PDB file of C-alpha atoms in Angstrom:
ATOM      1  CA  MET A  16      -4.878 111.701-208.952  1.00  0.00           C
ATOM      2  CA  LYS A  17      -7.171 108.887-210.028  1.00  0.00           C
ATOM      3  CA  THR A  18      -9.530 107.187-207.563  1.00  0.00           C
ATOM      4  CA  SER A  19     -12.139 104.626-207.872  1.00  0.00           C
ATOM      5  CA  GLN A  20     -15.507 103.949-206.422  1.00  0.00           C
ATOM      6  CA  GLU A  21     -17.682 100.819-206.441  1.00  0.00           C
ATOM      7  CA  TYR A  22     -21.484 100.744-206.250  1.00  0.00           C
ATOM      8  CA  GLN A  23     -23.629  97.896-205.276  1.00  0.00           C
ATOM      9  CA  VAL A  24     -27.321  97.421-205.845  1.00  0.00           C
ATOM     10  CA  ASP A  25     -28.969  94.221-204.583  1.00  0.00           C
ATOM     11  CA  LEU A  26     -32.165  92.451-206.087  1.00  0.00           C
ATOM     12  CA  GLU A  27     -34.421  90.023-204.430  1.00  0.00           C
ATOM     13  CA  CYS A  28     -37.303  88.435-206.265  1.00  0.00           C
ATOM     14  CA  GLN A  29     -40.062  86.468-204.406  1.00  0.00           C
ATOM     15  CA  LEU A  30     -41.993  83.367-205.664  1.00  0.00           C
ATOM     16  CA  ASN A  31     -44.974  85.611-206.237  1.00  0.00           C
ATOM     17  CA  GLY A  32     -43.105  87.647-208.867  1.00  0.00           C
ATOM     18  CA  THR A  33     -42.556  90.794-206.681  1.00  0.00           C
ATOM     19  CA  ALA A  34     -38.974  92.049-206.824  1.00  0.00           C
ATOM     20  CA  LYS A  35     -37.090  94.909-205.058  1.00  0.00           C
ATOM     21  CA  VAL A  36     -33.822  96.583-205.582  1.00  0.00           C
ATOM     22  CA  SER A  37     -31.999  97.843-202.615  1.00  0.00           C
ATOM     23  CA  ALA A  38     -28.644  99.388-201.765  1.00  0.00           C
ATOM     24  CA  VAL A  39     -27.174  99.249-198.267  1.00  0.00           C
ATOM     25  CA  ILE A  40     -26.640 102.989-198.203  1.00  0.00           C
ATOM     26  CA  PHE A  41     -30.354 103.772-198.652  1.00  0.00           C
ATOM     27  CA  ASN A  42     -33.223 103.105-196.345  1.00  0.00           C
ATOM     28  CA  ASN A  43     -35.730 102.556-199.052  1.00  0.00           C
ATOM     29  CA  ASP A  44     -36.254  99.913-201.595  1.00  0.00           C
ATOM     30  CA  ILE A  45     -37.643 100.264-205.244  1.00  0.00           C
ATOM     31  CA  GLU A  46     -40.138  97.850-206.300  1.00  0.00           C
ATOM     32  CA  VAL A  47     -39.367  96.625-209.728  1.00  0.00           C
ATOM     33  CA  SER A  48     -41.199  94.458-212.159  1.00  0.00           C
ATOM     34  CA  SER A  49     -40.085  90.813-212.625  1.00  0.00           C
ATOM     35  CA  TYR A  50     -41.346  91.169-216.271  1.00  0.00           C
ATOM     36  CA  SER A  51     -40.124  93.311-219.127  1.00  0.00           C
ATOM     37  CA  CYS A  52     -42.299  96.282-219.909  1.00  0.00           C
ATOM     38  CA  LEU A  53     -42.348  94.744-223.303  1.00  0.00           C
ATOM     39  CA  LYS A  54     -44.265  91.823-222.131  1.00  0.00           C
ATOM     40  CA  ASN A  55     -46.305  92.845-219.109  1.00  0.00           C
ATOM     41  CA  LEU A  56     -46.905  96.049-217.332  1.00  0.00           C
ATOM     42  CA  ASP A  57     -47.223  96.089-213.572  1.00  0.00           C
ATOM     43  CA  GLU A  58     -48.391  99.619-212.708  1.00  0.00           C
ATOM     44  CA  ASN A  59     -46.849  99.548-209.357  1.00  0.00           C
ATOM     45  CA  ALA A  60     -43.391  98.549-210.318  1.00  0.00           C
ATOM     46  CA  TRP A  61     -40.633 100.031-212.339  1.00  0.00           C
ATOM     47  CA  SER A  62     -39.630  97.966-215.196  1.00  0.00           C
ATOM     48  CA  ALA A  63     -35.809  97.520-216.033  1.00  0.00           C
ATOM     49  CA  GLU A  64     -36.340  99.746-219.116  1.00  0.00           C
ATOM     50  CA  HIS A  65     -37.731 102.573-216.887  1.00  0.00           C
ATOM     51  CA  LEU A  66     -34.894 102.111-214.435  1.00  0.00           C
ATOM     52  CA  PHE A  67     -32.459 102.381-217.316  1.00  0.00           C
ATOM     53  CA  LEU A  68     -34.026 105.511-218.699  1.00  0.00           C
ATOM     54  CA  ALA A  69     -34.041 106.934-215.199  1.00  0.00           C
ATOM     55  CA  ALA A  70     -30.300 106.154-214.853  1.00  0.00           C
ATOM     56  CA  VAL A  71     -29.590 107.930-218.221  1.00  0.00           C
ATOM     57  CA  GLU A  72     -31.655 110.894-217.289  1.00  0.00           C
ATOM     58  CA  SER A  73     -30.214 111.322-213.742  1.00  0.00           C
ATOM     59  CA  SER A  74     -26.641 111.004-214.980  1.00  0.00           C
ATOM     60  CA  TYR A  75     -27.198 113.734-217.526  1.00  0.00           C
ATOM     61  CA  MET A  76     -28.760 115.942-214.881  1.00  0.00           C
ATOM     62  CA  THR A  77     -25.728 115.289-212.616  1.00  0.00           C
ATOM     63  CA  ALA A  78     -23.330 116.128-215.472  1.00  0.00           C
ATOM     64  CA  PHE A  79     -25.330 119.395-216.097  1.00  0.00           C
ATOM     65  CA  PHE A  80     -25.245 120.330-212.229  1.00  0.00           C
ATOM     66  CA  ASN A  81     -21.483 119.808-212.054  1.00  0.00           C
ATOM     67  CA  THR A  82     -20.677 121.627-215.209  1.00  0.00           C
ATOM     68  CA  ALA A  83     -23.087 124.497-214.397  1.00  0.00           C
ATOM     69  CA  ARG A  84     -21.404 124.820-211.082  1.00  0.00           C
ATOM     70  CA  HIS A  85     -17.875 124.750-212.543  1.00  0.00           C
ATOM     71  CA  LYS A  86     -18.690 127.332-215.140  1.00  0.00           C
ATOM     72  CA  GLY A  87     -20.541 129.694-212.665  1.00  0.00           C
ATOM     73  CA  LEU A  88     -23.996 129.130-214.054  1.00  0.00           C
ATOM     74  CA  LYS A  89     -26.973 129.778-211.665  1.00  0.00           C
ATOM     75  CA  PHE A  90     -30.210 128.280-212.603  1.00  0.00           C
ATOM     76  CA  LYS A  91     -33.605 128.121-210.775  1.00  0.00           C
ATOM     77  CA  ARG A  92     -34.763 124.784-211.995  1.00  0.00           C
ATOM     78  CA  PHE A  93     -33.821 121.733-214.112  1.00  0.00           C
ATOM     79  CA  LYS A  94     -36.394 119.188-215.540  1.00  0.00           C
ATOM     80  CA  SER A  95     -35.968 116.598-218.297  1.00  0.00           C
ATOM     81  CA  SER A  96     -37.888 114.050-220.293  1.00  0.00           C
ATOM     82  CA  ALA A  97     -36.323 110.831-221.775  1.00  0.00           C
ATOM     83  CA  ARG A  98     -37.857 108.496-224.286  1.00  0.00           C
ATOM     84  CA  ALA A  99     -36.476 105.244-225.694  1.00  0.00           C
ATOM     85  CA  SER A 100     -37.175 103.707-228.972  1.00  0.00           C
ATOM     86  CA  ILE A 101     -37.122  99.818-228.889  1.00  0.00           C
ATOM     87  CA  LEU A 102     -36.844  97.609-231.878  1.00  0.00           C
ATOM     88  CA  LEU A 103     -38.688  94.288-231.421  1.00  0.00           C
ATOM     89  CA  SER A 104     -38.117  91.208-233.367  1.00  0.00           C
ATOM     90  CA  ASP A 105     -38.664  87.484-232.978  1.00  0.00           C
ATOM     91  CA  GLU A 106     -35.028  86.920-232.293  1.00  0.00           C
ATOM     92  CA  PHE A 107     -34.098  89.976-230.018  1.00  0.00           C
ATOM     93  CA  SER A 108     -35.089  93.330-228.729  1.00  0.00           C
ATOM     94  CA  GLU A 109     -32.804  96.331-228.470  1.00  0.00           C
ATOM     95  CA  ILE A 110     -32.879 100.029-227.541  1.00  0.00           C
ATOM     96  CA  THR A 111     -31.991 101.811-230.697  1.00  0.00           C
ATOM     97  CA  ASP A 112     -32.457 105.544-229.771  1.00  0.00           C
ATOM     98  CA  ILE A 113     -32.780 107.652-226.759  1.00  0.00           C
ATOM     99  CA  VAL A 114     -34.151 111.085-226.883  1.00  0.00           C
ATOM    100  CA  LEU A 115     -33.416 113.473-223.983  1.00  0.00           C
ATOM    101  CA  ARG A 116     -35.075 116.797-223.559  1.00  0.00           C
ATOM    102  CA  PRO A 117     -33.512 118.725-220.800  1.00  0.00           C
ATOM    103  CA  MET A 118     -34.760 122.131-219.745  1.00  0.00           C
ATOM    104  CA  ALA A 119     -33.098 124.634-217.496  1.00  0.00           C
ATOM    105  CA  VAL A 120     -34.786 127.752-216.147  1.00  0.00           C
ATOM    106  CA  ILE A 121     -32.501 130.775-215.572  1.00  0.00           C
ATOM    107  CA  GLU A 122     -33.081 134.397-214.540  1.00  0.00           C
ATOM    108  CA  GLU A 123     -30.930 136.298-216.928  1.00  0.00           C
ATOM    109  CA  SER A 124     -31.391 136.308-220.629  1.00  0.00           C
ATOM    110  CA  LYS A 125     -27.626 137.074-220.957  1.00  0.00           C
ATOM    111  CA  MET A 126     -27.028 133.483-219.738  1.00  0.00           C
ATOM    112  CA  ILE A 127     -29.001 131.636-222.546  1.00  0.00           C
ATOM    113  CA  ASN A 128     -25.913 130.900-224.775  1.00  0.00           C
ATOM    114  CA  LYS A 129     -23.825 129.887-221.751  1.00  0.00           C
ATOM    115  CA  THR A 130     -26.564 127.498-220.641  1.00  0.00           C
ATOM    116  CA  LEU A 131     -26.867 126.025-224.115  1.00  0.00           C
ATOM    117  CA  LYS A 132     -23.164 125.522-224.297  1.00  0.00           C
ATOM    118  CA  ILE A 133     -23.142 123.711-220.887  1.00  0.00           C
ATOM    119  CA  PHE A 134     -25.948 121.336-222.305  1.00  0.00           C
ATOM    120  CA  SER A 135     -23.611 120.642-225.476  1.00  0.00           C
ATOM    121  CA  ILE A 136     -20.748 119.599-223.207  1.00  0.00           C
ATOM    122  CA  CYS A 137     -22.674 117.606-220.562  1.00  0.00           C
ATOM    123  CA  LYS A 138     -22.663 114.422-222.676  1.00  0.00           C
ATOM    124  CA  GLU A 139     -18.883 114.343-222.498  1.00  0.00           C
ATOM    125  CA  HIS A 140     -19.092 114.519-218.608  1.00  0.00           C
ATOM    126  CA  CYS A 141     -21.991 111.961-218.304  1.00  0.00           C
ATOM    127  CA  LEU A 142     -20.611 108.617-216.995  1.00  0.00           C
ATOM    128  CA  VAL A 143     -23.810 106.670-217.960  1.00  0.00           C
ATOM    129  CA  LEU A 144     -24.035 108.260-221.466  1.00  0.00           C
ATOM    130  CA  LYS A 145     -20.488 107.487-222.201  1.00  0.00           C
ATOM    131  CA  ALA A 146     -21.065 103.752-221.612  1.00  0.00           C
ATOM    132  CA  LEU A 147     -23.948 103.499-224.096  1.00  0.00           C
ATOM    133  CA  LYS A 148     -23.804 102.172-227.615  1.00  0.00           C
ATOM    134  CA  VAL A 149     -27.281 103.697-228.451  1.00  0.00           C
ATOM    135  CA  ARG A 150     -27.917 106.677-230.683  1.00  0.00           C
ATOM    136  CA  LEU A 151     -28.621 109.541-228.303  1.00  0.00           C
ATOM    137  CA  HIS A 152     -30.451 112.822-229.294  1.00  0.00           C
ATOM    138  CA  ILE A 153     -30.392 115.618-227.022  1.00  0.00           C
ATOM    139  CA  PHE A 154     -32.847 118.548-227.617  1.00  0.00           C
ATOM    140  CA  PRO A 155     -32.025 121.112-224.830  1.00  0.00           C
ATOM    141  CA  SER A 156     -34.159 124.206-223.867  1.00  0.00           C
ATOM    142  CA  VAL A 157     -33.727 127.262-221.849  1.00  0.00           C
ATOM    143  CA  SER A 158     -36.429 129.302-220.414  1.00  0.00           C
ATOM    144  CA  LEU A 159     -36.438 132.508-218.347  1.00  0.00           C
ATOM    145  CA  GLU A 160     -38.321 133.334-215.166  1.00  0.00           C
TER     146      GLU A 160
END
């Protein structure tokens, strides 16, 4: 059975350059920069590039959580780091590569291979990653606690 969902995010920018994104289903807004992080850096606001990386990273996390639950993997923690490489020229700028470094903390050493296998299939279940035309490099790690 196929279903569909729609998402809406609203953006409002004031004359003073402050901008906020919001969604009707959330109580809080996110302050975003009205400038690209390539031009100006507002330390109090997220740039579009930072929001983009956060979307990539949180989508990968969601795919990991869903796949882990489906495969019966129990983990204690998940964290991740994402980095984008941006090519700058006079004519255009583009994100060329994204490096994800997800890390899961598990309790049992016998689950290391299963965890790594789940990391390897997450990309196929990650909605945002499937929409990208960027080279993606994923370097997962697993630690025991």
